[in-house]
Coordinates of C-alpha atoms and ligand atoms in Angstrom, one line a residue:
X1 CA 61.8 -20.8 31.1
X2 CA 64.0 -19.2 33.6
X3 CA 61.3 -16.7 34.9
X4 CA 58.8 -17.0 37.9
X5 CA 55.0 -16.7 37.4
X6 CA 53.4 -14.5 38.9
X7 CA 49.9 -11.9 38.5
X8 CA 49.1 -14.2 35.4
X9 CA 52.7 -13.0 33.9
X10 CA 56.4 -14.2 33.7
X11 CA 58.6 -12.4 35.7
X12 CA 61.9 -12.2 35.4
X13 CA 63.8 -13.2 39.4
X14 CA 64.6 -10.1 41.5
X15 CA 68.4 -11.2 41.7
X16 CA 68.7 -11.9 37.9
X17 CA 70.6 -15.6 39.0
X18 CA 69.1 -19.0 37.2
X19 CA 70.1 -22.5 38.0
X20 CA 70.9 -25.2 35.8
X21 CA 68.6 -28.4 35.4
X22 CA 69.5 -31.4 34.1
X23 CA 68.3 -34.4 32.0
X24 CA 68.5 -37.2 34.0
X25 CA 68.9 -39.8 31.0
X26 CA 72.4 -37.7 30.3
X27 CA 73.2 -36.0 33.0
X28 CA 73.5 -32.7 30.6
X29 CA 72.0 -29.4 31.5
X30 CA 69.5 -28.5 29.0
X31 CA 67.2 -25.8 30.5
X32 CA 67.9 -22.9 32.9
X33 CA 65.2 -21.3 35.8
X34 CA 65.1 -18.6 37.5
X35 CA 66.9 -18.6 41.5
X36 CA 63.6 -17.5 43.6
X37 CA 64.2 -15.5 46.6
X38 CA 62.3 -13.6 49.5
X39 CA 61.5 -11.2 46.9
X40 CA 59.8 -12.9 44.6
X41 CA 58.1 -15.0 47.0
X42 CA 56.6 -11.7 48.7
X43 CA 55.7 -10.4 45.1
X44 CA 54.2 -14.1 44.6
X45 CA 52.1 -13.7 48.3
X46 CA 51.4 -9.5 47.1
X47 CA 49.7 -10.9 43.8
X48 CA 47.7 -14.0 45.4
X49 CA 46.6 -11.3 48.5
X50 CA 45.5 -9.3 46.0
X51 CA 43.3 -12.4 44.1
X52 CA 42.0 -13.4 47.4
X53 CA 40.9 -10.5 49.6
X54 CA 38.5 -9.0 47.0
X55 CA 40.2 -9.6 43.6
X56 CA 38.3 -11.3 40.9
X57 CA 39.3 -15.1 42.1
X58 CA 37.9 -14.4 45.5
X59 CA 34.6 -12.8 44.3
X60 CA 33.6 -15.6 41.8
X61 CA 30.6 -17.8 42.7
X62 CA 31.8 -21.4 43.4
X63 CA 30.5 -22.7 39.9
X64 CA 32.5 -19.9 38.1
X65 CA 35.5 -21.7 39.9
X66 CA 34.5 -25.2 39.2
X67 CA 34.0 -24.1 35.2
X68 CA 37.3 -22.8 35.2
X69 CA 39.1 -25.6 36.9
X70 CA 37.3 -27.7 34.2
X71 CA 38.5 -25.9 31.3
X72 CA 41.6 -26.4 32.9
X73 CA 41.6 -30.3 33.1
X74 CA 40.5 -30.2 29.7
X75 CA 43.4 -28.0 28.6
X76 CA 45.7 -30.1 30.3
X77 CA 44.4 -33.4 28.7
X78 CA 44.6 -31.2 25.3
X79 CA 48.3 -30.9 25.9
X80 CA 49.1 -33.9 27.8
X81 CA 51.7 -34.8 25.0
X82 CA 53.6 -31.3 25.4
X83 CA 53.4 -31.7 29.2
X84 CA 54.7 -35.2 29.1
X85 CA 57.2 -34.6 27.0
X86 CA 58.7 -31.3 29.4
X87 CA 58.5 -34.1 32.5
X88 CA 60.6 -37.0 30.5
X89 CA 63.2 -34.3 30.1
X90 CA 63.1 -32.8 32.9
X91 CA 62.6 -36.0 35.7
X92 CA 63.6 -38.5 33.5
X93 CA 60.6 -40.9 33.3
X94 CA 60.2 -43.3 30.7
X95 CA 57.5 -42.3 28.1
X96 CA 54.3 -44.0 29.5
X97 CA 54.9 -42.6 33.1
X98 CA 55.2 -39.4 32.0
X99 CA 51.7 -39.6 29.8
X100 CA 50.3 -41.6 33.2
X101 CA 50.8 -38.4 35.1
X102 CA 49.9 -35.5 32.2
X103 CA 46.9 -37.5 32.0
X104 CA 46.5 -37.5 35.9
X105 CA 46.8 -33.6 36.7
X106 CA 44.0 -33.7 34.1
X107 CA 41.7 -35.6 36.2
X108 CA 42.7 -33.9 39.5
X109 CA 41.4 -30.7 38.3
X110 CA 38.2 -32.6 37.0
X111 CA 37.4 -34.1 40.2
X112 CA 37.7 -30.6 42.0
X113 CA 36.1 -29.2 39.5
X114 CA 33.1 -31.0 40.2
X115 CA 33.4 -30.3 43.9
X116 CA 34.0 -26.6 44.2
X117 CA 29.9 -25.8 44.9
X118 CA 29.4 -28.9 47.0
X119 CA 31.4 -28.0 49.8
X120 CA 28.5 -26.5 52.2
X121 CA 28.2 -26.3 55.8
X122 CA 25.6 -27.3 58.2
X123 CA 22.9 -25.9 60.4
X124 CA 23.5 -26.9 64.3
X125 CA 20.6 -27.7 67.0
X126 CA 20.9 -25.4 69.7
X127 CA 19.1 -23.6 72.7
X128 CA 15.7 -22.6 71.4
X129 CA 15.3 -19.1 70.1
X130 CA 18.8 -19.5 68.2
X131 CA 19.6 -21.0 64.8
X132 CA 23.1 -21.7 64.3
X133 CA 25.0 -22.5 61.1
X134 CA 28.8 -23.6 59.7
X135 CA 30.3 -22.4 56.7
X136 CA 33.8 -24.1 54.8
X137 CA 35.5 -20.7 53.9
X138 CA 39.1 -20.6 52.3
X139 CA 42.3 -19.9 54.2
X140 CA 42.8 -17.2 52.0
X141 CA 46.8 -17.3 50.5
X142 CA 48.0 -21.2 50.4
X143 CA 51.6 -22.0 49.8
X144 CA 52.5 -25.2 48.4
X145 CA 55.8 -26.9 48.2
X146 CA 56.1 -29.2 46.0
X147 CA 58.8 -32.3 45.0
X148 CA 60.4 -33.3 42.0
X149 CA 59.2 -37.2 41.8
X150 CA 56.0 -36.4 40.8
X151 CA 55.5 -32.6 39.6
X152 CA 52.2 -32.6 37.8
X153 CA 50.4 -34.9 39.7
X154 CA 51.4 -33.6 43.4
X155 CA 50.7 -30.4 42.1
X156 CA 46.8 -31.5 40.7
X157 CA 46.3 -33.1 44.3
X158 CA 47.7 -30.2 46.3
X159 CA 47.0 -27.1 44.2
X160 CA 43.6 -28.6 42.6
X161 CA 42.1 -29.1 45.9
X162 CA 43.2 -25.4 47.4
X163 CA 41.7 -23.9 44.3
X164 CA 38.6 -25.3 44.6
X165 CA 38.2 -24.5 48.1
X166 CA 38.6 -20.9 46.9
X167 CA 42.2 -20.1 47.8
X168 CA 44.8 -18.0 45.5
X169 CA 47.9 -20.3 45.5
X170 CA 51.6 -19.5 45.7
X171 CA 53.8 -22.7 44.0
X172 CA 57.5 -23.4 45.1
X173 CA 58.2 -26.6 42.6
X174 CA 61.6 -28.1 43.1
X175 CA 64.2 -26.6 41.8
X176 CA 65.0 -30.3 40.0
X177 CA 61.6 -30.4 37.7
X178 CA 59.5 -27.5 37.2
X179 CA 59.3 -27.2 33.9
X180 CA 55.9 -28.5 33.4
X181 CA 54.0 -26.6 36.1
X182 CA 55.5 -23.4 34.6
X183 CA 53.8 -24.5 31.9
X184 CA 50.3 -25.4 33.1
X185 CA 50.3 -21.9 34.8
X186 CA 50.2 -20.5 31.3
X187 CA 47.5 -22.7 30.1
X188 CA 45.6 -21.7 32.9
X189 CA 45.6 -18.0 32.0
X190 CA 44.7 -19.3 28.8
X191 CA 41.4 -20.9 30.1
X192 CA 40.6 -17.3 31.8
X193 CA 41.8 -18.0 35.4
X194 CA 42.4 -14.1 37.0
X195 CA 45.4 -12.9 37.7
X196 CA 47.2 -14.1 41.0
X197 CA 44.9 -17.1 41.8
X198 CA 48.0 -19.5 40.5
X199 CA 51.9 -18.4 40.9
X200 CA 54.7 -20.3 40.5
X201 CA 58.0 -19.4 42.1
X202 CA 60.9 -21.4 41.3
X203 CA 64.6 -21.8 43.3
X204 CA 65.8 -23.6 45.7
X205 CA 63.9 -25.4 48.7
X206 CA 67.0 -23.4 51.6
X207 CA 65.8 -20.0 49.4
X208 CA 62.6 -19.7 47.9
X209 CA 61.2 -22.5 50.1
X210 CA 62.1 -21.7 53.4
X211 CA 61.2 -17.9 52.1
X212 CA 57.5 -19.1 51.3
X213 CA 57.2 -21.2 54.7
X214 CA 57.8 -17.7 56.4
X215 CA 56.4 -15.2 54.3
X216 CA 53.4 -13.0 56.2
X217 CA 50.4 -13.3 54.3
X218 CA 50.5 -17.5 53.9
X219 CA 47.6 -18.6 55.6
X220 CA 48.2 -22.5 54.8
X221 CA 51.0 -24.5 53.8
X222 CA 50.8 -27.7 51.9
X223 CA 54.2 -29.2 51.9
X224 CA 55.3 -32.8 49.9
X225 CA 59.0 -33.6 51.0
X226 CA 61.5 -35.4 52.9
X227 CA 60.9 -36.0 56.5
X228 CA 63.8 -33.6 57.4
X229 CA 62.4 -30.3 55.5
X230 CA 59.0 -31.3 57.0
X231 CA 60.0 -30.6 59.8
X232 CA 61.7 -27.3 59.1
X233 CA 58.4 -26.2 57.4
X234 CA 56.3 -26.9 61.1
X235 CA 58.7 -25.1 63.1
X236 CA 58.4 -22.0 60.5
X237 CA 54.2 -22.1 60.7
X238 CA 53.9 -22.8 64.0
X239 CA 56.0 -19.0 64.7
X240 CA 52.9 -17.6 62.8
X241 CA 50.5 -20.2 64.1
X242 CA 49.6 -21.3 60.4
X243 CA 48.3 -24.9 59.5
X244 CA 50.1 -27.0 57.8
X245 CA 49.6 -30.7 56.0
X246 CA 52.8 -32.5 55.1
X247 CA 53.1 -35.5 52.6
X248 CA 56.1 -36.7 53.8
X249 CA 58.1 -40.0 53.0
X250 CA 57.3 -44.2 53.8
X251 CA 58.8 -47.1 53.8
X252 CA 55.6 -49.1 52.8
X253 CA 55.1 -52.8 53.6
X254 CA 54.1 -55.6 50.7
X255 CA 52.8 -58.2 53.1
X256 CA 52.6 -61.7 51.6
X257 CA 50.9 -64.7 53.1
X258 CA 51.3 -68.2 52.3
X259 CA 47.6 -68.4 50.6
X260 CA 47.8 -65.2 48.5
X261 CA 47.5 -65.1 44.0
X262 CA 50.9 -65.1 43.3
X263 CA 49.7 -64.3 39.9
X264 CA 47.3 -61.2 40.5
X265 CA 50.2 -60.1 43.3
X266 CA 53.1 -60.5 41.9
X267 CA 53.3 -58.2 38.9
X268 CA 51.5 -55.5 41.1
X269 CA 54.7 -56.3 43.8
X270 CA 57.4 -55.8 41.6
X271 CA 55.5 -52.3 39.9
X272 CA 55.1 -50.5 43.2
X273 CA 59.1 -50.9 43.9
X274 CA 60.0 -49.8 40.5
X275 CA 57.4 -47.6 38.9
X276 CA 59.2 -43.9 38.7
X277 CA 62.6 -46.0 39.5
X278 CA 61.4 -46.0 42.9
X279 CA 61.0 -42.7 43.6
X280 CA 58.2 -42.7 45.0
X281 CA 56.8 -42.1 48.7
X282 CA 54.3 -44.6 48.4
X283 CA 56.5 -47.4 46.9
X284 CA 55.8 -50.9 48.1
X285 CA 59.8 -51.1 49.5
X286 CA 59.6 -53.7 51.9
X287 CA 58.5 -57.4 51.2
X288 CA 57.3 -59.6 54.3
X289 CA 56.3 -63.3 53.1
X290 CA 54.7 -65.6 55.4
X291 CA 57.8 -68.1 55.8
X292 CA 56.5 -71.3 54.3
X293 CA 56.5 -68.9 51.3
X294 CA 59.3 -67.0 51.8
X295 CA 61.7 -68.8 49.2
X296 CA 59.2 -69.5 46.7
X297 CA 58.0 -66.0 46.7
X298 CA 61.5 -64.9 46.3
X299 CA 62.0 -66.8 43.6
X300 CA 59.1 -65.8 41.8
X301 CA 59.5 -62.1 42.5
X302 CA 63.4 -62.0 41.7
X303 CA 62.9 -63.7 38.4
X304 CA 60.7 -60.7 37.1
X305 CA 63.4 -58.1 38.8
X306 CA 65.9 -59.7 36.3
X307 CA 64.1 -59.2 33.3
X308 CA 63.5 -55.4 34.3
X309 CA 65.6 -53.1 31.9
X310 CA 66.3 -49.5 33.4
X311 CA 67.4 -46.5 30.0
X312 CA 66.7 -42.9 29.0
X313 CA 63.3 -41.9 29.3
X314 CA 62.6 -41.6 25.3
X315 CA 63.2 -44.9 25.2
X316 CA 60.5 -45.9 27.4
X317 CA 62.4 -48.8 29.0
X318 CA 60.8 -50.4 32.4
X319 CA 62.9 -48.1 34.2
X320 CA 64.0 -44.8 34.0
X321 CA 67.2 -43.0 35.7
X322 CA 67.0 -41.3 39.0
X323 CA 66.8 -37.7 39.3
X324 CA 70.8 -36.5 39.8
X325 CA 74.0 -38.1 41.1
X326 CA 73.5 -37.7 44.7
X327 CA 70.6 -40.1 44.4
X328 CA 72.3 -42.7 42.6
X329 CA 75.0 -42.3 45.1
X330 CA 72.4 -42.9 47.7
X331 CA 71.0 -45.7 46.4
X332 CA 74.3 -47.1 45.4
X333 CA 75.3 -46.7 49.4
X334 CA 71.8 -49.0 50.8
X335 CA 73.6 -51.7 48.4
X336 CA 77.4 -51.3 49.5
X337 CA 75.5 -51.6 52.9
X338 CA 73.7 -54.7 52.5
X339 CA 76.8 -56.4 50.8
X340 CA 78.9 -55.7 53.3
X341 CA 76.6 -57.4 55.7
X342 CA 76.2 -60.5 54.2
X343 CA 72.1 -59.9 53.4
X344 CA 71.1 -62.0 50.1
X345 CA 70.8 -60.3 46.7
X346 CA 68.4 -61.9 44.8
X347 CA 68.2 -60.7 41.4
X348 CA 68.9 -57.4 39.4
X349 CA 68.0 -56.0 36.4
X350 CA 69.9 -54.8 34.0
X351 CA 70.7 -51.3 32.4
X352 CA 70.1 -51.4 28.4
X353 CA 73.5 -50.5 26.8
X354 CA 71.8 -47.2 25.0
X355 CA 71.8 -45.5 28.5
X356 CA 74.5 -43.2 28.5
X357 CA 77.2 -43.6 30.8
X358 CA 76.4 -39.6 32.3
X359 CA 73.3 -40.7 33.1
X360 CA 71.8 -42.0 36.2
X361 CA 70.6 -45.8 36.3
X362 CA 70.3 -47.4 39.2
X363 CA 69.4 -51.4 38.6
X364 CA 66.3 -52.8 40.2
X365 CA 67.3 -55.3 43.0
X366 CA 65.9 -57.5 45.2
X367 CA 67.5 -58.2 49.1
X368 CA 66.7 -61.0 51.2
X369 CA 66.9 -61.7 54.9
X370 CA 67.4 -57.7 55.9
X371 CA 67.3 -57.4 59.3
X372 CA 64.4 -55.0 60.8
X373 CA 67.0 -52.6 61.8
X374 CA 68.9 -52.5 58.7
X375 CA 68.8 -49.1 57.0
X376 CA 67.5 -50.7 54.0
X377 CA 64.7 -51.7 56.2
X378 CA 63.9 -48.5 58.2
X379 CA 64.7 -46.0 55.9
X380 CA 63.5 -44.7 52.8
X381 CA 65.9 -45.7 50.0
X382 CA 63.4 -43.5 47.1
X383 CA 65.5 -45.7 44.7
X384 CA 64.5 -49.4 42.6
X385 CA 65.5 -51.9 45.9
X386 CA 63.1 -54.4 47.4
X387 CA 64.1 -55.2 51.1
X388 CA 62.7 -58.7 51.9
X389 CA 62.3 -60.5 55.2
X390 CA 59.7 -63.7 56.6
X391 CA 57.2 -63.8 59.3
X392 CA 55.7 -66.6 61.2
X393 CA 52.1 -64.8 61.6
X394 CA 49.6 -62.1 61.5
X395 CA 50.8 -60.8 64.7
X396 CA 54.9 -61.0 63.5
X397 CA 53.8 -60.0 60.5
X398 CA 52.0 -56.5 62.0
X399 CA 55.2 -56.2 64.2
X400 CA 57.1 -56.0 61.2
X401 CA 54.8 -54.0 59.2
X402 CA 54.2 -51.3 62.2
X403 CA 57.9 -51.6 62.9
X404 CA 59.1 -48.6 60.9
X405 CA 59.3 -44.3 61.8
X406 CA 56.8 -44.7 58.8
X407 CA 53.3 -45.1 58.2
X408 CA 52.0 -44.1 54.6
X409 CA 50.5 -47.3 52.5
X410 CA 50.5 -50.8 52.7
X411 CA 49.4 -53.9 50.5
X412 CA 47.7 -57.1 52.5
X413 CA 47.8 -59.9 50.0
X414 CA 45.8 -63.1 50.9
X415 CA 43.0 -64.7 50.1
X416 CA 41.7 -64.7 53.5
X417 CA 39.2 -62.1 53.8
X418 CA 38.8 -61.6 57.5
X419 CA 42.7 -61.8 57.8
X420 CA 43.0 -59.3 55.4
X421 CA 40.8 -56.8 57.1
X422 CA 42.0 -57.5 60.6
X423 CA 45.8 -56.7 59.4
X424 CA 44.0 -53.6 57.6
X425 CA 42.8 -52.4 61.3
X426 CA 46.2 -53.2 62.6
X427 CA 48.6 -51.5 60.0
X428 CA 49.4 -48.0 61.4
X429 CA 49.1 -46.5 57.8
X430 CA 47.2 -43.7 56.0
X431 CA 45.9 -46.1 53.2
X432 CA 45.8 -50.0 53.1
X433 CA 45.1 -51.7 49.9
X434 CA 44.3 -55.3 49.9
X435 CA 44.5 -58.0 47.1
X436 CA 45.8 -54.5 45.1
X437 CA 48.2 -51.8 46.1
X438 CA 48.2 -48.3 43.9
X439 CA 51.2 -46.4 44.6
X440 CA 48.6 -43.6 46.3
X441 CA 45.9 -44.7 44.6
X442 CA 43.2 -42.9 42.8
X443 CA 42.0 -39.2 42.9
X444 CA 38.9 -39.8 45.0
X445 CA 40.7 -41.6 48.1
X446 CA 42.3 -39.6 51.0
X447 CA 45.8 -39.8 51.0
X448 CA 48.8 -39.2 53.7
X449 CA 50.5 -40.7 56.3
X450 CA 50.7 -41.4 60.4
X451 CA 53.9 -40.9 62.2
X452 CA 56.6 -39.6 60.5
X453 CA 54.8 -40.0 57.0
X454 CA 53.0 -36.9 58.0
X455 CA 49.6 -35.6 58.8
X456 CA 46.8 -34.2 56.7
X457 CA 45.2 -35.4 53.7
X458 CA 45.1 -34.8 50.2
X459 CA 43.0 -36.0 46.7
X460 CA 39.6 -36.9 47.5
X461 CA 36.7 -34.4 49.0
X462 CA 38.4 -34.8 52.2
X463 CA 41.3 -32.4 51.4
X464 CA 39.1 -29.5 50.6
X465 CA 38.3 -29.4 54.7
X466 CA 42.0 -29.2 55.1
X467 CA 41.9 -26.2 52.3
X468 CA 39.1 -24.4 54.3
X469 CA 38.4 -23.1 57.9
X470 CA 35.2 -23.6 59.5
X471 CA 32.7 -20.5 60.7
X472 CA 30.5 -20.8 62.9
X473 CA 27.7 -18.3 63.1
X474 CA 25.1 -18.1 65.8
X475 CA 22.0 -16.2 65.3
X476 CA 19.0 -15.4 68.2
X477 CA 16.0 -14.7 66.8
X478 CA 13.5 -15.4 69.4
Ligands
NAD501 P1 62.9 -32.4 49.9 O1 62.2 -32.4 51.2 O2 64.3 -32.3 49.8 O3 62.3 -31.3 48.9 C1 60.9 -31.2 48.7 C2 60.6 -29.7 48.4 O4 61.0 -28.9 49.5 C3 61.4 -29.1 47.2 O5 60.6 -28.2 46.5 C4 62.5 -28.4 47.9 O6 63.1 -27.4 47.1 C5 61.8 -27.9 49.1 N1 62.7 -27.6 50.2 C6 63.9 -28.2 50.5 N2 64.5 -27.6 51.6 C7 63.6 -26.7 52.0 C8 63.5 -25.8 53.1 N3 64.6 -25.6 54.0 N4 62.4 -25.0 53.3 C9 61.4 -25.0 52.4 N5 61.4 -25.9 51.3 C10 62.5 -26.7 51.2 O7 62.4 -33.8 49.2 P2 62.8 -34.4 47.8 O8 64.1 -35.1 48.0 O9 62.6 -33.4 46.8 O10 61.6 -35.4 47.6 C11 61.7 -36.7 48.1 C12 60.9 -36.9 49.4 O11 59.6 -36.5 49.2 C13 60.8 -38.3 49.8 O12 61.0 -38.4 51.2 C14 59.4 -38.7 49.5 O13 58.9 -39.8 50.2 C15 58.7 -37.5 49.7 N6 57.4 -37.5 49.0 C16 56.3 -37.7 49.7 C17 55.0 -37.7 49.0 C18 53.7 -37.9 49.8 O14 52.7 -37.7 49.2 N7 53.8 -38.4 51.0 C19 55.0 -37.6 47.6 C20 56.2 -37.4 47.0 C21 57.4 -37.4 47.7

C-alpha cells in the first residue's frame, strides 16, 4: 500500500520514504505508506488540472457523473466487508462501526449521485430589454484533508459532494488511517471514473498537508481537523485568496431536563460519548441535567458506563482503542486533571482482559460537578469521558451550553415541545437534535459548526454550493 494515487495509477512517493501505521488494538505496525511531499502533491494538482480543464471528467454531462458516482456507491456497498475490515485494522474500530461507516461512504456517493444534474441556476428579473441568468459551476481542482476518526465516511461527505459538483479532487488522508480510501480510489477506476478526477496522496499533515493547502492550482480546500491546523489551512488560502470550509472540532452539549424519557435518552446519551471511543467531533461530551435531576440522571447514566467493555476491534466489544499513544496519553491527562481537583467520578467501564496490554484502551468514564472552566469542560477531550454539571433553567442551561469556544451539535432532551425549540433557537450550534441526537446525523442534513467548530457545510444538497462558484451572465437583447 505504500504508493500514492494518482492519474487513475499507483505511484510510487518522489522521495522513496514510507511511514509506519499501526494497529491500534496492538499497538504493532502492520502496513507501511508512502511519505507525500510537495512533489507528489504538485503531480496530484498536474493530474486533477489536467481532468478538470478539458479532460474527460470535466467534459462529461452531469448525468454521466451522477451514473458513475452510482456505480461507485454500489461498488463500495459490494465491498463493504473488505473496506471494513482495512478500517478495523487500521483505526481500530470494533467490527459493527467499521461496517456502519463502509456502508455510509456507500450512501454518500448515492445521495450525490442523485444530485449531480439537479444543481441548476436561476434566471434573474432585471431592467427590461435584458435577461439575466446564474449558473453553479465547479471550483475546478478541490483539495481535501481529511482525519483519521472517520476515513470513509468524511471522505464520502467531502469528496462525494466535490465530485458531483464537477470538481477533480486531490485527497491528503491522515497519515494514521488511509488504507481504505486507497482502496476505494481503485474501485473507482474500476467503475470507469477518468483518470485524475480522484487522487489520493498520503504523508504527513506538516508535509503533504501543508504542501496541498499551498499548492497553485487548488481552487478550494475542504479541510476536517483539529482547530489548530484549521487555522494553519486559512492563513495558507487566504495568501492565494482560495475558499475554504473547515469541519473542525466541538465540545457538544447533552442537555437534560427534569421532564425528559430517560428511557428513549439515555442509551442515545451514553452512545454519542462512546461510539468510535469518543473520537468523534460531534460526540455528545458534556452532560447538563436540570438539578432536580441531576443525581438521578447520574445514577442512571453511570450505571450503563460501567457495564461498557472497551477490546481490539475484531472482537467487536462496546469500545474500541484510541488511535496511538499520544491520545491515550491525552485522555489519560483530562482524568489525572479532574482527580486532582476533587470533581466526582462516577462510573467506568472496564477493558476486557483479551485487549492486549500494547494496545490503546482508554475506559469510558463519567465526571460529575466539572466546573465550566475546567478543561474537561472547554476542551475537546476526542476520548470516552462524559463531563457532567446541573442547571437551574433554560436560561442557565443555554449559558452553559453556549459557554464553550465551540459550536458544532447539541441534543435538547424534554418533553416540552416549545422548550425544546426555544433552546434550539438559542444554542449557538451548526445542528440541534432534539428528543434524538446522531453523532452528525444523516447524509441529507447540513453539517458544520459556528465559532471555532468552523464554517461551511457538508453532506446534504447544501454542500454542493460550497463545491461550486456562482456565474452570473447578463444578456441585452432589446
Ligand atoms: P489534525 O488537525 O491533527 O489532522 C487532520 C488532518 O490534517 C490530517 O490529515 C493531518 O495529516 C492534516 N494536517 C496536520 N497538520 C497539518 C498542516 N500543518 N497542514 C495541513 N494538513 C495538516 O486532526 P486529527 O487529530 O487528525 O483529528 C481530530 C480533530 O478533527 C478533532 O479536533 C476533531 O473534532 C476534528 N474532526 C472534526 C470533524 C467535523 O466534521 N467537524 C470530523 C472529524 C474530526
Amino acid at each position: 500500500m505504500s504508493t500514492h494515487f494518482i492519474g487513475n495509477r499507483r505511484v510510487a512517493g518522489s522521495s522513496g520514504e514510507t511511514i509506519p501505521v499501526l494497529d491500534p488494538s496492538d499497538g504493532q505496525v502492520f502496513a507501511h505508506i508512502a511519505r507525500g511531499n510537495s512533489e507528489d502533491i504538485r503531480r496530484a494538482v498536474a493530474a486533477a488540472r489536467a481532468a478538470a480543464d478539458g479532460g474527460t471528467w470535466g467534459r462529461l454531462a452531469p448525468v454521466e457523473r451522477g451514473r458513475l458516482l452510482r456505480k461507485l456507491s454500489d461498488a463500495l456497498l459490494a465491498h463493504h466487508d473488505e473496506l471494513a475490515h482495512l478500517e478495523m485494522r487500521d483505526c481500530g474500530k470494533p467490527v459493527k462501526q467499521a461496517i456502519a461507516d463502509a456502508t455510509a461512504v456507500a450512501r454518500y456517493f448515492e445521495f450525490y449521485a442523485g444530485a449531480c444534474d439537479k444543481l441548476h441556476g436561476e434566471t434573474i428579473p432585471y431592467t427590461p430589454g435584458y435577461a439575466v441568468m446564474s449558473f453553479y459551476e465547479p471550483h475546478g481542482v478541490t483539495g481535501h484533508i481529511i482525519p483519521w476518526n472517520y476515513p470513509m465516511q468524511i471522505f464520502g461527505r467531502s469528496v462525494g459532494g466535490a465530485l458531483a459538483a464537477g470538481n477533480a479532487c486531490v485527497v491528503k488522508p491522515a497519515e494514521d488511517a488511509c488504507l481504505s480510501l486507497l482502496r476505494i480510489a481503485e474501485l473507482a477506476v474500476e467503475c470507469g471514473f477518468p483518470d485524475g478526477a480522484l487522487n489520493i496522496v498520503t504523508g504527513y499533515g506538516h508535509e503533504a498537508g501543508q504542501a496541498l493547502a499551498d499548492a497553485a492550482g487548488i481552487d478550494h480546500i475542504s479541510f476536517t481537523g483539529s482547530a489548530r491546523v484549521g487555522t494553519l489551512i486559512a492563513q495558507s488560502a487566504a495568501r492565494r485568496h482560495v475558499p475554504v470550509t473547515l469541519e473542525l472540532g466541538g465540545k457538544s452539549p447533552q442537555i437534560v431536563f427534569a421532564d425528559a424519557n430517560l428511557d428513549d435518552a439515555l442509551p442515545v446519551i451514553v452512545n454519542a460519548i462512546v461510539q468510535n471511543a469518543g473520537q468523534t467531533c460531534s460526540a455528545g461530551s458534556r452532560l447538563l441535567v436540570e438539578a432536580s435531576a441531576y443525581e438521578r440522571v447520574l445514577e442512571a447514566v453511570g450505571a450503563r458506563i460501567a457495564t461498557l467493555k472497551v477490546g481490539p476491534a475484531v472482537l467487536d466489544f462496546d469500545v474500541g482503542p484510541l488511535i496511538r499513544a499520544s491520545q491515550l496519553q491525552r485522555v489519560e491527562g483530562f482524568l489525572a486533571d479532574a482527580k486532582a481537583s476533587a470533581m466526582r467520578s462516577i462510573a467506568q467501564g472496564s477493558i476486557a482482559p483479551e485487549s492486549p496490554a500494547t494496545g490503546f484502551y482508554a475506559r469510558p468514564t463519567l465526571i460529575a460537578d466539572v466546573p465550566m472552566e475546567a478543561p474537561l469542560a472547554c476542551d475537546e477531550v476526542f476520548g470516552p469521558v462524559l463531563a457532567a454539571m446541573p442547571f437551574r433553567d433554560e436560561a442557565d442551561a443555554i449559558r452553559l451550553a453556549n459557554g464553550t469556544e465551540y459550536g458544532l451539535v447539541a441534543g435538547v432532551w424534554t418533553e416540552n415541545g416549545g422548550r425544546g425549540l426555544r433552546m434550539a433557537r438559542a444554542i449557538r450550534s451548526g445542528q440541534v437534535f432534539i428528543n434524538n441526537y446522531g453523532a452528525g446525523g444523516g447524509v441529507e442534513l447540513p453539517f458544520g459548526g459556528v465559532k471555532s467548530s468552523g464554517y461551511g457545510r457538508e453532506k446534504g444538497f447544501e454542500a454542493l454550493y460550497g463545491f461550486s462558484v456562482m456565474k452570473t451572465v447578463v444578456i441585452r437583447h432589446g
